[in-house]
PDB file of C-alpha atoms in Angstrom:
ATOM      1  CA  UNK A   1      23.925 -25.972 -13.144  1.00 49.00           C
ATOM      2  CA  UNK A   2      20.915 -26.500 -14.986  1.00 67.00           C
ATOM      3  CA  UNK A   3      20.329 -24.386 -18.143  1.00 82.00           C
ATOM      4  CA  UNK A   4      16.502 -23.575 -18.509  1.00 87.00           C
ATOM      5  CA  UNK A   5      14.617 -23.547 -21.922  1.00 89.00           C
ATOM      6  CA  UNK A   6      14.072 -19.766 -22.561  1.00 88.00           C
ATOM      7  CA  UNK A   7      10.901 -20.609 -24.114  1.00 90.00           C
ATOM      8  CA  UNK A   8       9.601 -22.313 -21.210  1.00 91.00           C
ATOM      9  CA  UNK A   9      10.802 -19.600 -18.787  1.00 91.00           C
ATOM     10  CA  UNK A  10       8.973 -16.818 -20.915  1.00 90.00           C
ATOM     11  CA  UNK A  11       5.496 -19.336 -20.823  1.00 92.00           C
ATOM     12  CA  UNK A  12       6.164 -19.467 -16.950  1.00 92.00           C
ATOM     13  CA  UNK A  13       5.974 -15.826 -16.770  1.00 89.00           C
ATOM     14  CA  UNK A  14       3.133 -15.290 -19.463  1.00 90.00           C
ATOM     15  CA  UNK A  15       0.946 -17.849 -17.573  1.00 92.00           C
ATOM     16  CA  UNK A  16       1.685 -15.411 -14.536  1.00 90.00           C
ATOM     17  CA  UNK A  17       1.215 -12.056 -15.977  1.00 86.00           C
ATOM     18  CA  UNK A  18      -1.801 -13.320 -17.950  1.00 89.00           C
ATOM     19  CA  UNK A  19      -3.522 -15.079 -15.102  1.00 88.00           C
ATOM     20  CA  UNK A  20      -4.122 -18.169 -16.991  1.00 91.00           C
ATOM     21  CA  UNK A  21      -3.332 -20.829 -19.666  1.00 93.00           C
ATOM     22  CA  UNK A  22      -5.614 -19.903 -22.257  1.00 92.00           C
ATOM     23  CA  UNK A  23      -4.388 -16.147 -22.250  1.00 92.00           C
ATOM     24  CA  UNK A  24      -0.843 -17.013 -22.127  1.00 91.00           C
ATOM     25  CA  UNK A  25      -1.126 -19.015 -25.411  1.00 92.00           C
ATOM     26  CA  UNK A  26      -2.867 -16.170 -27.127  1.00 92.00           C
ATOM     27  CA  UNK A  27       0.322 -14.200 -26.347  1.00 89.00           C
ATOM     28  CA  UNK A  28       2.886 -16.525 -26.927  1.00 90.00           C
ATOM     29  CA  UNK A  29       0.711 -17.332 -30.350  1.00 91.00           C
ATOM     30  CA  UNK A  30       1.046 -21.190 -29.400  1.00 93.00           C
ATOM     31  CA  UNK A  31      -1.809 -23.414 -28.455  1.00 92.00           C
ATOM     32  CA  UNK A  32      -2.912 -24.039 -24.698  1.00 92.00           C
ATOM     33  CA  UNK A  33      -1.768 -27.672 -24.811  1.00 92.00           C
ATOM     34  CA  UNK A  34       1.951 -26.022 -26.010  1.00 93.00           C
ATOM     35  CA  UNK A  35       1.483 -24.098 -22.645  1.00 92.00           C
ATOM     36  CA  UNK A  36       1.068 -26.786 -20.555  1.00 92.00           C
ATOM     37  CA  UNK A  37       3.786 -28.762 -21.946  1.00 92.00           C
ATOM     38  CA  UNK A  38       6.453 -25.978 -21.676  1.00 92.00           C
ATOM     39  CA  UNK A  39       5.286 -25.694 -17.978  1.00 92.00           C
ATOM     40  CA  UNK A  40       5.347 -29.365 -17.311  1.00 91.00           C
ATOM     41  CA  UNK A  41       8.861 -29.656 -19.230  1.00 91.00           C
ATOM     42  CA  UNK A  42       9.863 -27.054 -16.772  1.00 90.00           C
ATOM     43  CA  UNK A  43       8.498 -28.674 -13.699  1.00 90.00           C
ATOM     44  CA  UNK A  44       9.883 -31.652 -14.709  1.00 90.00           C
ATOM     45  CA  UNK A  45      13.557 -30.254 -14.900  1.00 89.00           C
ATOM     46  CA  UNK A  46      13.143 -28.364 -11.478  1.00 87.00           C
ATOM     47  CA  UNK A  47      11.719 -31.273  -9.879  1.00 87.00           C
ATOM     48  CA  UNK A  48       8.742 -29.635  -8.368  1.00 88.00           C
ATOM     49  CA  UNK A  49       5.290 -27.990  -8.773  1.00 89.00           C
ATOM     50  CA  UNK A  50       6.059 -23.921 -10.220  1.00 90.00           C
ATOM     51  CA  UNK A  51       2.249 -23.041 -10.265  1.00 90.00           C
ATOM     52  CA  UNK A  52      -0.704 -23.784  -7.931  1.00 88.00           C
ATOM     53  CA  UNK A  53      -3.684 -23.813  -9.787  1.00 84.00           C
ATOM     54  CA  UNK A  54      -6.043 -22.061  -7.799  1.00 82.00           C
ATOM     55  CA  UNK A  55      -7.980 -18.808  -8.638  1.00 81.00           C
ATOM     56  CA  UNK A  56      -6.092 -16.632  -8.955  1.00 84.00           C
ATOM     57  CA  UNK A  57      -3.162 -18.805 -10.027  1.00 86.00           C
ATOM     58  CA  UNK A  58      -0.061 -18.671  -7.480  1.00 86.00           C
ATOM     59  CA  UNK A  59       3.482 -19.215  -7.942  1.00 88.00           C
ATOM     60  CA  UNK A  60       5.327 -21.617  -5.273  1.00 89.00           C
ATOM     61  CA  UNK A  61       8.309 -20.542  -3.965  1.00 87.00           C
ATOM     62  CA  UNK A  62      10.403 -22.583  -6.533  1.00 89.00           C
ATOM     63  CA  UNK A  63       7.989 -20.787  -9.247  1.00 88.00           C
ATOM     64  CA  UNK A  64       8.755 -17.365  -8.059  1.00 88.00           C
ATOM     65  CA  UNK A  65      12.585 -17.947  -8.295  1.00 87.00           C
ATOM     66  CA  UNK A  66      12.332 -19.204 -11.842  1.00 91.00           C
ATOM     67  CA  UNK A  67       9.937 -16.109 -12.489  1.00 89.00           C
ATOM     68  CA  UNK A  68      12.783 -13.692 -11.040  1.00 87.00           C
ATOM     69  CA  UNK A  69      15.145 -15.507 -13.590  1.00 88.00           C
ATOM     70  CA  UNK A  70      12.716 -15.113 -16.300  1.00 88.00           C
ATOM     71  CA  UNK A  71      12.373 -11.334 -15.654  1.00 87.00           C
ATOM     72  CA  UNK A  72      16.388 -11.052 -15.710  1.00 85.00           C
ATOM     73  CA  UNK A  73      16.421 -12.643 -18.792  1.00 86.00           C
ATOM     74  CA  UNK A  74      14.391  -9.950 -19.993  1.00 86.00           C
ATOM     75  CA  UNK A  75      16.455  -7.160 -18.667  1.00 87.00           C
ATOM     76  CA  UNK A  76      19.681  -8.835 -20.049  1.00 85.00           C
ATOM     77  CA  UNK A  77      17.985  -8.982 -23.651  1.00 84.00           C
ATOM     78  CA  UNK A  78      16.768  -5.208 -23.024  1.00 84.00           C
ATOM     79  CA  UNK A  79      20.134  -4.163 -22.231  1.00 83.00           C
ATOM     80  CA  UNK A  80      21.351  -6.156 -25.381  1.00 83.00           C
ATOM     81  CA  UNK A  81      18.605  -4.512 -27.486  1.00 80.00           C
ATOM     82  CA  UNK A  82      19.461  -1.090 -26.247  1.00 77.00           C
ATOM     83  CA  UNK A  83      23.188  -1.652 -27.145  1.00 77.00           C
ATOM     84  CA  UNK A  84      22.789  -3.186 -30.496  1.00 77.00           C
ATOM     85  CA  UNK A  85      20.244   0.052 -31.579  1.00 74.00           C
ATOM     86  CA  UNK A  86      22.911   2.602 -30.332  1.00 73.00           C
ATOM     87  CA  UNK A  87      25.494   0.464 -32.572  1.00 75.00           C
ATOM     88  CA  UNK A  88      23.160  -0.164 -35.320  1.00 66.00           C
ATOM     89  CA  UNK A  89      20.128   2.488 -35.413  1.00 62.00           C
ATOM     90  CA  UNK A  90      18.637   0.572 -38.276  1.00 58.00           C
ATOM     91  CA  UNK A  91      18.128  -2.474 -35.875  1.00 52.00           C
ATOM     92  CA  UNK A  92      14.964  -0.570 -34.206  1.00 50.00           C
ATOM     93  CA  UNK A  93      12.873  -1.021 -37.461  1.00 45.00           C
ATOM     94  CA  UNK A  94      13.510  -4.936 -37.922  1.00 46.00           C
ATOM     95  CA  UNK A  95      10.430  -5.734 -36.637  1.00 42.00           C
ATOM     96  CA  UNK A  96      11.315  -8.034 -33.587  1.00 43.00           C
ATOM     97  CA  UNK A  97       9.281  -7.613 -30.635  1.00 53.00           C
ATOM     98  CA  UNK A  98      11.100  -5.475 -27.871  1.00 64.00           C
ATOM     99  CA  UNK A  99      11.445  -6.879 -24.423  1.00 72.00           C
ATOM    100  CA  UNK A 100       8.768  -5.759 -21.803  1.00 82.00           C
ATOM    101  CA  UNK A 101       9.978  -4.458 -18.631  1.00 87.00           C
ATOM    102  CA  UNK A 102       7.761  -4.678 -15.670  1.00 91.00           C
ATOM    103  CA  UNK A 103       7.959  -2.119 -12.742  1.00 94.00           C
ATOM    104  CA  UNK A 104       5.104  -1.483 -10.114  1.00 94.00           C
ATOM    105  CA  UNK A 105       4.142   2.143  -8.956  1.00 95.00           C
ATOM    106  CA  UNK A 106       1.406   3.274  -6.713  1.00 93.00           C
ATOM    107  CA  UNK A 107      -1.437   5.016  -8.169  1.00 92.00           C
ATOM    108  CA  UNK A 108      -0.810   8.769  -6.691  1.00 94.00           C
ATOM    109  CA  UNK A 109       2.906   8.797  -8.143  1.00 95.00           C
ATOM    110  CA  UNK A 110       1.450   7.357 -11.492  1.00 95.00           C
ATOM    111  CA  UNK A 111      -1.342  10.409 -11.482  1.00 94.00           C
ATOM    112  CA  UNK A 112       1.355  13.238 -10.413  1.00 96.00           C
ATOM    113  CA  UNK A 113       5.037  12.698 -10.991  1.00 96.00           C
ATOM    114  CA  UNK A 114       5.873   9.208 -11.993  1.00 96.00           C
ATOM    115  CA  UNK A 115       4.877   9.199 -15.929  1.00 94.00           C
ATOM    116  CA  UNK A 116       6.784  12.399 -16.836  1.00 93.00           C
ATOM    117  CA  UNK A 117       9.380  10.759 -15.285  1.00 94.00           C
ATOM    118  CA  UNK A 118       9.494   7.805 -17.400  1.00 95.00           C
ATOM    119  CA  UNK A 119       8.606   9.797 -20.623  1.00 94.00           C
ATOM    120  CA  UNK A 120      11.974   9.855 -22.314  1.00 92.00           C
ATOM    121  CA  UNK A 121      12.626   6.182 -21.683  1.00 91.00           C
ATOM    122  CA  UNK A 122       9.453   5.308 -23.142  1.00 91.00           C
ATOM    123  CA  UNK A 123      10.067   7.594 -26.186  1.00 91.00           C
ATOM    124  CA  UNK A 124      13.564   5.973 -26.504  1.00 85.00           C
ATOM    125  CA  UNK A 125      11.499   2.632 -27.181  1.00 84.00           C
ATOM    126  CA  UNK A 126      11.687   0.816 -23.506  1.00 86.00           C
ATOM    127  CA  UNK A 127       8.784  -1.436 -23.699  1.00 88.00           C
ATOM    128  CA  UNK A 128       7.392  -0.901 -20.035  1.00 91.00           C
ATOM    129  CA  UNK A 129       4.503  -2.697 -18.089  1.00 91.00           C
ATOM    130  CA  UNK A 130       3.473  -0.539 -15.268  1.00 94.00           C
ATOM    131  CA  UNK A 131       1.651  -2.404 -12.602  1.00 92.00           C
ATOM    132  CA  UNK A 132      -0.218  -0.338  -9.998  1.00 91.00           C
ATOM    133  CA  UNK A 133      -0.961  -0.750  -6.487  1.00 87.00           C
ATOM    134  CA  UNK A 134      -1.092   0.911  -3.078  1.00 83.00           C
ATOM    135  CA  UNK A 135       2.185   2.003  -2.318  1.00 82.00           C
ATOM    136  CA  UNK A 136       2.144  -0.163   0.783  1.00 82.00           C
ATOM    137  CA  UNK A 137       1.871  -3.175  -1.418  1.00 85.00           C
ATOM    138  CA  UNK A 138       3.916  -2.679  -4.729  1.00 88.00           C
ATOM    139  CA  UNK A 139       6.664  -4.394  -2.633  1.00 87.00           C
ATOM    140  CA  UNK A 140       4.854  -7.753  -2.887  1.00 87.00           C
ATOM    141  CA  UNK A 141       5.355  -7.634  -6.784  1.00 87.00           C
ATOM    142  CA  UNK A 142       9.195  -7.296  -6.605  1.00 88.00           C
ATOM    143  CA  UNK A 143       9.274  -9.947  -3.838  1.00 85.00           C
ATOM    144  CA  UNK A 144       7.351 -12.087  -6.056  1.00 82.00           C
ATOM    145  CA  UNK A 145       9.570 -11.753  -8.701  1.00 82.00           C
ATOM    146  CA  UNK A 146       6.813 -10.489 -11.363  1.00 84.00           C
ATOM    147  CA  UNK A 147       8.800  -7.132 -11.543  1.00 89.00           C
ATOM    148  CA  UNK A 148      12.221  -5.688 -11.894  1.00 90.00           C
ATOM    149  CA  UNK A 149      11.612  -2.721  -9.638  1.00 93.00           C
ATOM    150  CA  UNK A 150       9.057  -0.516  -7.444  1.00 95.00           C
ATOM    151  CA  UNK A 151       8.103   2.485  -5.839  1.00 95.00           C
ATOM    152  CA  UNK A 152       6.883   1.537  -2.509  1.00 93.00           C
ATOM    153  CA  UNK A 153       6.512   3.164   1.350  1.00 92.00           C
ATOM    154  CA  UNK A 154       8.843   0.033   2.721  1.00 90.00           C
ATOM    155  CA  UNK A 155      12.234   1.149   3.431  1.00 91.00           C
ATOM    156  CA  UNK A 156      14.006  -2.460   4.160  1.00 89.00           C
ATOM    157  CA  UNK A 157      15.904  -3.739   0.663  1.00 87.00           C
ATOM    158  CA  UNK A 158      15.226  -7.176  -0.332  1.00 84.00           C
ATOM    159  CA  UNK A 159      17.888 -10.021  -0.519  1.00 83.00           C
ATOM    160  CA  UNK A 160      19.678  -9.210  -4.129  1.00 84.00           C
ATOM    161  CA  UNK A 161      17.984  -5.620  -4.380  1.00 88.00           C
ATOM    162  CA  UNK A 162      19.109  -2.217  -3.656  1.00 92.00           C
ATOM    163  CA  UNK A 163      16.943   0.776  -2.485  1.00 95.00           C
ATOM    164  CA  UNK A 164      16.886   4.503  -3.306  1.00 96.00           C
ATOM    165  CA  UNK A 165      15.187   7.218  -1.329  1.00 96.00           C
ATOM    166  CA  UNK A 166      13.054   9.626  -3.414  1.00 97.00           C
ATOM    167  CA  UNK A 167      11.126  11.905  -0.946  1.00 96.00           C
ATOM    168  CA  UNK A 168       7.741  12.362   0.326  1.00 97.00           C
ATOM    169  CA  UNK A 169       4.459  13.168  -0.913  1.00 96.00           C
ATOM    170  CA  UNK A 170       2.671  15.721   0.915  1.00 96.00           C
ATOM    171  CA  UNK A 171      -1.006  14.444   1.587  1.00 97.00           C
ATOM    172  CA  UNK A 172      -3.829  16.920   2.560  1.00 97.00           C
ATOM    173  CA  UNK A 173      -7.420  16.430   3.571  1.00 97.00           C
ATOM    174  CA  UNK A 174      -9.577  18.065   0.660  1.00 98.00           C
ATOM    175  CA  UNK A 175     -13.568  18.358   0.061  1.00 97.00           C
ATOM    176  CA  UNK A 176     -15.627  20.574  -2.535  1.00 97.00           C
ATOM    177  CA  UNK A 177     -16.023  23.865  -1.675  1.00 97.00           C
ATOM    178  CA  UNK A 178     -19.909  23.845  -0.803  1.00 96.00           C
ATOM    179  CA  UNK A 179     -19.334  20.546   0.765  1.00 96.00           C
ATOM    180  CA  UNK A 180     -17.108  21.736   3.052  1.00 96.00           C
ATOM    181  CA  UNK A 181     -18.831  24.835   3.794  1.00 95.00           C
ATOM    182  CA  UNK A 182     -22.118  22.670   4.354  1.00 94.00           C
ATOM    183  CA  UNK A 183     -20.157  20.010   6.521  1.00 94.00           C
ATOM    184  CA  UNK A 184     -17.060  21.267   7.901  1.00 94.00           C
ATOM    185  CA  UNK A 185     -17.463  24.720   8.399  1.00 93.00           C
ATOM    186  CA  UNK A 186     -14.860  25.616  10.991  1.00 92.00           C
ATOM    187  CA  UNK A 187     -12.690  22.481   9.357  1.00 94.00           C
ATOM    188  CA  UNK A 188     -12.100  18.944  10.367  1.00 94.00           C
ATOM    189  CA  UNK A 189     -12.221  18.613  14.099  1.00 93.00           C
ATOM    190  CA  UNK A 190     -12.499  15.538  16.074  1.00 91.00           C
ATOM    191  CA  UNK A 191     -16.134  15.694  16.698  1.00 90.00           C
ATOM    192  CA  UNK A 192     -17.113  15.790  12.964  1.00 91.00           C
ATOM    193  CA  UNK A 193     -14.683  13.627  11.078  1.00 92.00           C
ATOM    194  CA  UNK A 194     -17.377  10.806  11.494  1.00 89.00           C
ATOM    195  CA  UNK A 195     -20.183  13.025   9.810  1.00 87.00           C
ATOM    196  CA  UNK A 196     -19.136  12.513   6.244  1.00 90.00           C
ATOM    197  CA  UNK A 197     -17.526   9.849   4.084  1.00 94.00           C
ATOM    198  CA  UNK A 198     -14.312   9.448   3.011  1.00 96.00           C
ATOM    199  CA  UNK A 199     -13.523   8.545  -0.366  1.00 97.00           C
ATOM    200  CA  UNK A 200     -10.257   5.857  -0.018  1.00 95.00           C
ATOM    201  CA  UNK A 201      -8.526   4.179  -3.174  1.00 93.00           C
ATOM    202  CA  UNK A 202      -9.524   0.507  -1.942  1.00 91.00           C
ATOM    203  CA  UNK A 203      -9.845  -1.520   1.402  1.00 90.00           C
ATOM    204  CA  UNK A 204      -6.084  -1.854   1.325  1.00 87.00           C
ATOM    205  CA  UNK A 205      -5.675   2.400   1.528  1.00 90.00           C
ATOM    206  CA  UNK A 206      -5.389   3.345   5.165  1.00 91.00           C
ATOM    207  CA  UNK A 207      -4.485   6.912   4.670  1.00 93.00           C
ATOM    208  CA  UNK A 208      -7.649   8.394   5.431  1.00 95.00           C
ATOM    209  CA  UNK A 209      -7.357   6.690   8.822  1.00 94.00           C
ATOM    210  CA  UNK A 210      -4.163   7.754   9.242  1.00 94.00           C
ATOM    211  CA  UNK A 211      -4.575  10.965   8.739  1.00 95.00           C
ATOM    212  CA  UNK A 212      -7.350  11.314  11.074  1.00 95.00           C
ATOM    213  CA  UNK A 213      -5.506   9.644  13.954  1.00 94.00           C
ATOM    214  CA  UNK A 214      -2.431  11.929  13.477  1.00 93.00           C
ATOM    215  CA  UNK A 215      -4.847  14.820  13.473  1.00 92.00           C
ATOM    216  CA  UNK A 216      -6.462  14.383  16.709  1.00 93.00           C
ATOM    217  CA  UNK A 217      -3.981  11.679  18.509  1.00 92.00           C
ATOM    218  CA  UNK A 218      -6.218   8.774  18.234  1.00 91.00           C
ATOM    219  CA  UNK A 219      -4.779   5.262  18.051  1.00 88.00           C
ATOM    220  CA  UNK A 220      -7.677   3.684  16.235  1.00 86.00           C
ATOM    221  CA  UNK A 221     -11.056   4.844  14.436  1.00 89.00           C
ATOM    222  CA  UNK A 222     -13.872   3.809  12.508  1.00 87.00           C
ATOM    223  CA  UNK A 223     -14.647   5.691   9.169  1.00 92.00           C
ATOM    224  CA  UNK A 224     -17.492   6.006   6.802  1.00 92.00           C
ATOM    225  CA  UNK A 225     -15.716   5.225   3.630  1.00 95.00           C
ATOM    226  CA  UNK A 226     -16.503   4.996  -0.146  1.00 96.00           C
ATOM    227  CA  UNK A 227     -13.641   3.382  -2.648  1.00 96.00           C
ATOM    228  CA  UNK A 228     -13.111   4.839  -5.936  1.00 96.00           C
ATOM    229  CA  UNK A 229     -10.080   2.601  -7.195  1.00 92.00           C
ATOM    230  CA  UNK A 230      -8.453   5.291  -9.392  1.00 93.00           C
ATOM    231  CA  UNK A 231      -6.319   8.510  -8.015  1.00 93.00           C
ATOM    232  CA  UNK A 232      -7.947  10.812 -10.919  1.00 95.00           C
ATOM    233  CA  UNK A 233     -11.388   9.048  -9.841  1.00 96.00           C
ATOM    234  CA  UNK A 234     -10.680  10.087  -6.288  1.00 97.00           C
ATOM    235  CA  UNK A 235     -10.533  13.680  -7.155  1.00 97.00           C
ATOM    236  CA  UNK A 236     -13.692  13.831  -9.233  1.00 97.00           C
ATOM    237  CA  UNK A 237     -15.637  12.230  -6.642  1.00 97.00           C
ATOM    238  CA  UNK A 238     -14.542  14.767  -4.260  1.00 98.00           C
ATOM    239  CA  UNK A 239     -15.204  17.482  -6.755  1.00 98.00           C
ATOM    240  CA  UNK A 240     -18.487  15.807  -7.482  1.00 97.00           C
ATOM    241  CA  UNK A 241     -19.598  16.404  -3.597  1.00 96.00           C
ATOM    242  CA  UNK A 242     -19.287  12.988  -2.708  1.00 97.00           C
ATOM    243  CA  UNK A 243     -17.401  13.485   0.325  1.00 96.00           C
ATOM    244  CA  UNK A 244     -13.651  14.060   1.923  1.00 97.00           C
ATOM    245  CA  UNK A 245     -10.502  12.596   0.713  1.00 97.00           C
ATOM    246  CA  UNK A 246      -6.915  12.656   1.621  1.00 97.00           C
ATOM    247  CA  UNK A 247      -5.238  13.467  -1.425  1.00 97.00           C
ATOM    248  CA  UNK A 248      -1.346  13.940  -2.553  1.00 97.00           C
ATOM    249  CA  UNK A 249      -1.198  17.953  -2.535  1.00 97.00           C
ATOM    250  CA  UNK A 250       0.688  17.925  -6.112  1.00 96.00           C
ATOM    251  CA  UNK A 251      -2.585  16.496  -7.232  1.00 97.00           C
ATOM    252  CA  UNK A 252      -4.762  19.060  -6.090  1.00 97.00           C
ATOM    253  CA  UNK A 253      -2.829  21.946  -6.000  1.00 96.00           C
ATOM    254  CA  UNK A 254      -4.507  23.531  -9.052  1.00 96.00           C
ATOM    255  CA  UNK A 255      -8.029  23.028  -7.946  1.00 97.00           C
ATOM    256  CA  UNK A 256      -7.055  24.433  -4.088  1.00 97.00           C
ATOM    257  CA  UNK A 257      -5.828  27.462  -5.855  1.00 97.00           C
ATOM    258  CA  UNK A 258      -8.820  28.028  -8.057  1.00 97.00           C
ATOM    259  CA  UNK A 259     -11.194  27.312  -4.958  1.00 97.00           C
ATOM    260  CA  UNK A 260     -12.776  24.180  -6.158  1.00 97.00           C
ATOM    261  CA  UNK A 261     -11.561  22.070  -3.481  1.00 97.00           C
ATOM    262  CA  UNK A 262     -10.896  23.476   0.303  1.00 97.00           C
ATOM    263  CA  UNK A 263      -8.166  22.134   2.160  1.00 97.00           C
ATOM    264  CA  UNK A 264     -10.284  21.229   5.554  1.00 97.00           C
ATOM    265  CA  UNK A 265      -7.262  20.613   7.690  1.00 96.00           C
ATOM    266  CA  UNK A 266      -4.647  23.344   6.847  1.00 95.00           C
ATOM    267  CA  UNK A 267      -2.477  22.776   9.900  1.00 93.00           C
ATOM    268  CA  UNK A 268      -1.797  19.250   9.119  1.00 94.00           C
ATOM    269  CA  UNK A 269       0.023  17.941   6.119  1.00 95.00           C
ATOM    270  CA  UNK A 270       0.648  13.832   6.091  1.00 96.00           C
ATOM    271  CA  UNK A 271       4.352  12.927   4.544  1.00 96.00           C
ATOM    272  CA  UNK A 272       4.573   9.736   2.968  1.00 95.00           C
ATOM    273  CA  UNK A 273       7.872   8.671   2.275  1.00 96.00           C
ATOM    274  CA  UNK A 274       8.608   6.847  -1.012  1.00 96.00           C
ATOM    275  CA  UNK A 275      11.680   4.547  -1.927  1.00 96.00           C
ATOM    276  CA  UNK A 276      12.571   2.941  -5.284  1.00 97.00           C
ATOM    277  CA  UNK A 277      13.499  -0.652  -5.057  1.00 95.00           C
ATOM    278  CA  UNK A 278      14.986  -2.666  -7.929  1.00 93.00           C
ATOM    279  CA  UNK A 279      17.584  -5.731  -8.432  1.00 88.00           C
ATOM    280  CA  UNK A 280      21.044  -4.930  -7.521  1.00 88.00           C
ATOM    281  CA  UNK A 281      22.367  -5.701 -11.099  1.00 84.00           C
ATOM    282  CA  UNK A 282      24.604  -4.127 -13.432  1.00 86.00           C
ATOM    283  CA  UNK A 283      22.012  -2.813 -16.253  1.00 88.00           C
ATOM    284  CA  UNK A 284      21.727   0.075 -18.465  1.00 89.00           C
ATOM    285  CA  UNK A 285      18.204  -0.078 -18.241  1.00 89.00           C
ATOM    286  CA  UNK A 286      17.932  -0.524 -14.735  1.00 91.00           C
ATOM    287  CA  UNK A 287      20.040   2.552 -14.248  1.00 93.00           C
ATOM    288  CA  UNK A 288      18.189   4.654 -16.895  1.00 93.00           C
ATOM    289  CA  UNK A 289      14.728   3.789 -14.325  1.00 94.00           C
ATOM    290  CA  UNK A 290      16.751   4.727 -11.452  1.00 96.00           C
ATOM    291  CA  UNK A 291      17.989   8.085 -13.071  1.00 96.00           C
ATOM    292  CA  UNK A 292      14.838   9.052 -14.648  1.00 96.00           C
ATOM    293  CA  UNK A 293      12.687   8.124 -11.426  1.00 97.00           C
ATOM    294  CA  UNK A 294      15.308   9.703  -8.737  1.00 96.00           C
ATOM    295  CA  UNK A 295      15.737  12.888 -10.885  1.00 96.00           C
ATOM    296  CA  UNK A 296      11.979  13.751 -11.116  1.00 96.00           C
ATOM    297  CA  UNK A 297      11.291  12.919  -7.689  1.00 96.00           C
ATOM    298  CA  UNK A 298      13.865  15.411  -6.476  1.00 95.00           C
ATOM    299  CA  UNK A 299      12.085  17.848  -8.275  1.00 95.00           C
ATOM    300  CA  UNK A 300       8.506  16.838  -7.172  1.00 95.00           C
ATOM    301  CA  UNK A 301       8.808  15.498  -3.510  1.00 96.00           C
ATOM    302  CA  UNK A 302       9.775  16.807  -0.579  1.00 92.00           C
ATOM    303  CA  UNK A 303      13.057  15.499   1.015  1.00 84.00           C
ATOM    304  CA  UNK A 304      12.688  14.208   4.165  1.00 69.00           C
TER     305      UNK A 304
END
């Protein structure tokens, strides 16, 4: 079986993570020509193109396999660094860069329960890159081999991966108090839901439509929507009276209690079940991530 140059694998990963050859060169502290040469040598060894030079760059099927291999090598090195620090604490001060571990988590989880869950690992020195995306799409980052784990709504585990149920986030429809009084004096109904804009995360976000469809037994609807690509930004937009939004109850609990926000559909809570997917490998780092996320989820999320 072929042995791949670790520097060439890291070069491939850097190109995809940084989105280009120039930025990869800066990150790796080598010339752009050296980046191209390392990638080319890897492509010659594999016998096929690994990256499609499009905008944005895309990994080919072979490229995705090697990206996954590069991430697995990072994980092995991260496990080794962790073990060495336990045996020789002075190794942490050696000045050697630590391996960066990438995971994908949906924005609403980051804004509520996930960051506190990872705090202990961060304080222990685990170098993490957290990639954010809609909860229906974080799974794609794992499938493409660009992260070693993800929090997603998808239940089916990928080949070579394991899945752990986390629980459900409860979503409620909220509006600023004065806005709610003016536009929804009797709450959200099937006669008025189109009279005010809904604040969505981005065009991938279908929670607003799903909530309204479930509330009134509709199959398909068209909403007036604004897009604010930040969970915290959505809350601020609603507080500023921009419109209505379907948000995690965890995130708006304090504003609801203070009366700044009003639950305009108090009879409906939309539960969104979340799952942690990661590679099925024997790894102290992966085990630590899994334990941290599942423990925090058990305290913050609703068990189905």
